[in-house]
Amino acid sequence: ALRRAIKVLSSGNFIGMLVDLREDSGLDIPFLGRPAKTNPSAAMLALRYEAPLIALSCTRLAGPRFKFSVQEIEKVETGAIKADIFSTTQNMTAVFDKLILSRPGQWLWSHKRWRY
């Protein structure tokens, strides 16, 4: 999947990723008040390919209606790539923390996010 993402980004297009999934080899990033193994791929790709990092959330309204919201996530670009990936991943996770805590009933979570 990562090779395909790189090919798409290299051609100037955009991709979408689920970023609240557990990644056993990921970074320990605070998520909802607890350290969680977090995949740094979105931050890494956004920094490497100078792509915007956008959070998309969906809120169920009455009946079969939904409201989508978008928010740009601040990328950290100091030139220290590992630290930039870590800090950008923290920023990304903080955005999702805020979204989830503002409407916890809207978050669909179907896996063991904090399995240690």
Coordinates of N, CA and C in Angstrom, one line a residue:
A1 N 0.8 -1.2 0.0 CA 0.0 0.0 0.0 C 0.9 1.3 0.0
L2 N 2.0 1.2 0.7 CA 2.9 2.4 0.8 C 3.5 2.7 -0.6
R3 N 3.8 1.7 -1.3 CA 4.4 1.9 -2.7 C 3.4 2.6 -3.6
R4 N 2.1 2.1 -3.5 CA 1.1 2.7 -4.3 C 0.8 4.2 -3.9
A5 N 0.9 4.4 -2.6 CA 0.7 5.8 -2.1 C 1.8 6.7 -2.6
I6 N 3.0 6.2 -2.6 CA 4.2 7.0 -3.1 C 4.0 7.3 -4.6
K7 N 3.5 6.3 -5.3 CA 3.3 6.5 -6.8 C 2.3 7.6 -7.0
V8 N 1.2 7.5 -6.3 CA 0.1 8.5 -6.4 C 0.6 9.9 -6.1
L9 N 1.2 10.0 -4.9 CA 1.7 11.3 -4.5 C 2.8 11.9 -5.4
S10 N 3.6 11.0 -5.9 CA 4.7 11.4 -6.9 C 4.1 12.0 -8.2
S11 N 2.9 11.6 -8.5 CA 2.3 12.1 -9.7 C 1.4 13.3 -9.5
G12 N 1.5 13.8 -8.2 CA 0.8 15.1 -7.9 C -0.6 14.9 -7.5
N13 N -1.0 13.7 -7.2 CA -2.4 13.4 -6.7 C -2.4 13.3 -5.2
F14 N -3.6 13.1 -4.6 CA -3.7 13.0 -3.2 C -4.2 11.6 -2.8
I15 N -4.0 11.2 -1.5 CA -4.5 10.0 -1.0 C -5.2 10.2 0.3
G16 N -6.0 9.2 0.7 CA -6.6 9.2 2.0 C -6.2 8.1 2.8
M17 N -6.0 8.3 4.1 CA -5.5 7.2 5.0 C -6.4 7.3 6.3
L18 N -6.6 6.1 6.9 CA -7.2 6.0 8.2 C -6.0 6.1 9.2
V19 N -6.0 7.1 10.1 CA -4.8 7.4 10.9 C -5.0 7.1 12.4
D20 N -6.2 6.6 12.7 CA -6.4 6.2 14.2 C -6.2 4.7 14.4
L21 N -5.6 4.0 13.5 CA -5.4 2.6 13.6 C -4.1 2.3 14.4
R22 N -4.0 1.2 15.1 CA -2.8 0.8 15.8 C -1.8 0.3 14.8
E23 N -0.5 0.7 15.1 CA 0.6 0.2 14.3 C 1.6 -0.3 15.3
D24 N 1.8 -1.6 15.3 CA 2.7 -2.2 16.3 C 4.1 -1.6 16.3
S25 N 4.6 -1.2 15.1 CA 5.9 -0.7 15.0 C 5.9 0.9 15.0
G26 N 4.7 1.4 15.3 CA 4.6 2.9 15.2 C 5.2 3.6 16.4
L27 N 5.0 4.9 16.4 CA 5.5 5.8 17.4 C 4.6 5.8 18.6
D28 N 5.1 6.0 19.8 CA 4.3 6.2 21.0 C 3.9 7.6 21.1
I29 N 2.6 7.9 20.7 CA 2.1 9.2 20.7 C 0.9 9.2 21.6
P30 N 0.7 10.3 22.4 CA -0.5 10.4 23.3 C -1.7 10.4 22.4
F31 N -2.7 9.6 22.7 CA -4.0 9.6 22.0 C -5.1 9.4 23.1
L32 N -5.9 10.3 23.2 CA -7.0 10.3 24.2 C -6.5 10.0 25.6
G33 N -5.3 10.7 25.9 CA -4.8 10.6 27.3 C -3.8 9.4 27.6
R34 N -3.6 8.6 26.6 CA -2.7 7.4 26.8 C -1.8 7.3 25.7
P35 N -0.6 6.8 25.9 CA 0.4 6.5 24.8 C -0.2 5.4 23.9
A36 N -0.1 5.6 22.6 CA -0.7 4.7 21.6 C 0.3 4.5 20.5
K37 N 0.5 3.3 20.1 CA 1.4 3.0 18.9 C 0.7 3.6 17.7
T38 N 1.3 4.6 17.1 CA 0.7 5.4 16.0 C 1.5 5.3 14.7
N39 N 0.9 5.1 13.6 CA 1.5 5.0 12.3 C 2.0 6.4 11.9
P40 N 3.3 6.6 11.6 CA 3.8 7.9 11.2 C 3.7 8.1 9.7
S41 N 3.2 7.1 8.9 CA 3.2 7.2 7.5 C 2.6 8.5 6.9
A42 N 1.4 8.9 7.4 CA 0.8 10.1 6.9 C 1.7 11.3 7.0
A43 N 2.3 11.5 8.2 CA 3.2 12.6 8.4 C 4.4 12.5 7.5
M44 N 5.0 11.3 7.4 CA 6.2 11.1 6.6 C 5.9 11.4 5.1
L45 N 4.8 10.9 4.6 CA 4.4 11.1 3.2 C 4.1 12.6 2.9
A46 N 3.4 13.2 3.8 CA 3.0 14.7 3.6 C 4.3 15.5 3.6
L47 N 5.2 15.2 4.5 CA 6.5 16.0 4.6 C 7.3 15.7 3.3
R48 N 7.5 14.4 3.0 CA 8.3 14.1 1.9 C 7.8 14.6 0.5
Y49 N 6.5 14.6 0.3 CA 6.0 14.9 -1.0 C 5.3 16.3 -1.0
E50 N 5.6 17.1 0.1 CA 5.0 18.4 0.2 C 3.5 18.5 0.0
A51 N 2.8 17.5 0.5 CA 1.4 17.4 0.4 C 0.7 18.0 1.6
P52 N -0.4 18.6 1.5 CA -1.1 19.0 2.7 C -1.6 17.8 3.5
L53 N -1.7 18.0 4.8 CA -2.2 17.0 5.7 C -3.5 17.5 6.2
I54 N -4.6 16.8 5.8 CA -5.9 17.3 6.0 C -6.7 16.2 6.9
A55 N -7.3 16.7 7.9 CA -8.2 15.8 8.7 C -9.6 15.9 8.2
L56 N -10.2 14.8 7.9 CA -11.6 14.7 7.5 C -12.4 14.0 8.5
S57 N -13.5 14.6 9.0 CA -14.4 13.9 9.9 C -15.8 14.0 9.4
C58 N -16.5 13.0 9.8 CA -17.9 12.8 9.3 C -18.8 12.7 10.6
T59 N -19.9 13.5 10.6 CA -20.8 13.5 11.7 C -22.2 13.0 11.2
R60 N -22.7 12.0 11.8 CA -24.1 11.6 11.4 C -25.1 12.5 11.9
L61 N -26.0 13.0 11.1 CA -27.1 13.9 11.4 C -28.3 13.0 11.5
A62 N -29.5 13.7 11.6 CA -30.7 12.9 11.7 C -31.0 12.2 10.3
G63 N -31.4 10.9 10.5 CA -31.7 10.2 9.3 C -30.5 9.8 8.5
P64 N -30.6 9.8 7.2 CA -29.5 9.4 6.3 C -28.7 10.6 5.9
R65 N -28.4 11.5 6.8 CA -27.6 12.7 6.5 C -26.4 12.8 7.3
F66 N -25.3 13.3 6.6 CA -24.0 13.4 7.2 C -23.4 14.8 7.0
K67 N -22.6 15.2 7.9 CA -21.9 16.5 7.7 C -20.4 16.2 7.7
F68 N -19.7 16.6 6.7 CA -18.2 16.4 6.6 C -17.5 17.7 6.9
S69 N -16.4 17.5 7.7 CA -15.6 18.7 8.1 C -14.2 18.4 7.7
V70 N -13.5 19.4 7.3 CA -12.1 19.3 7.0 C -11.3 20.3 7.8
Q71 N -10.1 19.9 8.1 CA -9.2 20.8 8.9 C -7.8 20.5 8.5
E72 N -7.0 21.5 8.1 CA -5.6 21.3 7.8 C -4.8 21.0 9.1
I73 N -3.9 20.1 9.1 CA -3.1 19.7 10.2 C -1.7 20.4 10.0
E74 N -1.2 21.1 11.0 CA 0.1 21.7 10.9 C 1.2 20.7 10.8
K75 N 2.0 20.9 9.8 CA 3.2 20.1 9.6 C 4.4 20.8 10.3
V76 N 5.3 20.1 10.9 CA 6.5 20.6 11.5 C 7.6 20.4 10.5
E77 N 8.3 21.4 10.1 CA 9.3 21.3 9.1 C 10.6 22.1 9.5
T78 N 11.4 21.4 10.3 CA 12.6 22.1 10.8 C 13.8 21.6 10.0
G79 N 13.7 20.5 9.3 CA 14.8 19.9 8.6 C 15.3 18.7 9.3
A80 N 15.0 18.5 10.6 CA 15.3 17.3 11.4 C 14.2 16.3 11.1
I81 N 14.3 15.4 10.1 CA 13.2 14.7 9.6 C 12.6 13.8 10.6
K82 N 13.3 13.0 11.4 CA 12.7 12.1 12.4 C 11.9 12.9 13.4
A83 N 12.5 14.0 13.9 CA 11.7 14.9 14.8 C 10.5 15.5 14.2
D84 N 10.7 15.9 12.9 CA 9.5 16.5 12.2 C 8.4 15.5 12.0
I85 N 8.7 14.3 11.7 CA 7.7 13.2 11.5 C 7.0 13.0 12.9
F86 N 7.8 12.9 13.9 CA 7.2 12.7 15.3 C 6.3 13.8 15.6
S87 N 6.7 15.1 15.5 CA 5.9 16.3 15.9 C 4.7 16.4 15.0
T88 N 4.8 16.1 13.7 CA 3.7 16.2 12.8 C 2.7 15.1 13.1
T89 N 3.1 13.9 13.5 CA 2.2 12.9 13.9 C 1.5 13.2 15.2
Q90 N 2.2 13.9 16.1 CA 1.6 14.4 17.3 C 0.5 15.4 17.0
N91 N 0.8 16.3 16.1 CA -0.2 17.3 15.7 C -1.4 16.7 15.1
M92 N -1.2 15.7 14.3 CA -2.3 14.9 13.6 C -3.1 14.3 14.7
T93 N -2.5 13.6 15.6 CA -3.2 12.9 16.7 C -4.0 13.8 17.6
A94 N -3.4 15.0 17.8 CA -4.1 16.0 18.7 C -5.4 16.5 18.0
V95 N -5.3 16.6 16.7 CA -6.6 17.1 16.0 C -7.6 16.0 16.2
F96 N -7.3 14.7 16.0 CA -8.3 13.7 16.2 C -8.7 13.5 17.6
D97 N -7.8 13.8 18.6 CA -8.3 13.8 20.0 C -9.4 14.8 20.2
K98 N -9.2 16.0 19.7 CA -10.2 17.1 19.8 C -11.5 16.7 19.2
L99 N -11.4 16.2 17.9 CA -12.6 15.8 17.2 C -13.4 14.7 18.0
I100 N -12.7 13.7 18.4 CA -13.3 12.6 19.1 C -13.9 13.0 20.4
L101 N -13.2 13.8 21.2 CA -13.7 14.2 22.5 C -14.9 15.2 22.4
S102 N -15.0 15.9 21.2 CA -16.1 16.8 21.1 C -17.4 16.0 20.7
R103 N -17.3 14.8 20.1 CA -18.4 14.0 19.7 C -18.0 12.5 19.8
P104 N -17.8 12.0 21.1 CA -17.4 10.7 21.2 C -18.3 9.6 20.6
G105 N -19.6 9.9 20.6 CA -20.5 8.9 20.0 C -20.4 8.8 18.5
Q106 N -19.6 9.6 17.9 CA -19.5 9.6 16.4 C -18.2 8.8 16.0
W107 N -17.4 8.5 16.9 CA -16.1 7.8 16.6 C -16.4 6.3 16.5
L108 N -16.1 5.7 15.3 CA -16.2 4.3 15.1 C -14.8 3.7 15.4
W109 N -14.8 2.8 16.3 CA -13.5 2.2 16.8 C -13.7 0.7 16.9
S110 N -13.0 -0.1 16.0 CA -13.3 -1.5 16.0 C -12.1 -2.4 16.2
H111 N -11.1 -1.9 16.9 CA -9.9 -2.6 17.1 C -9.3 -2.3 18.5
K112 N -8.3 -3.0 18.9 CA -7.6 -2.8 20.2 C -6.5 -1.7 20.0
R113 N -6.9 -0.5 20.2 CA -6.0 0.6 20.0 C -4.8 0.7 21.0
W114 N -5.1 0.3 22.2 CA -4.1 0.3 23.3 C -3.6 -1.0 23.8
R115 N -3.5 -2.0 22.9 CA -3.0 -3.3 23.3 C -1.5 -3.3 23.6
Y116 N -1.1 -3.6 24.8 CA 0.3 -3.7 25.1 C 0.6 -5.0 25.7

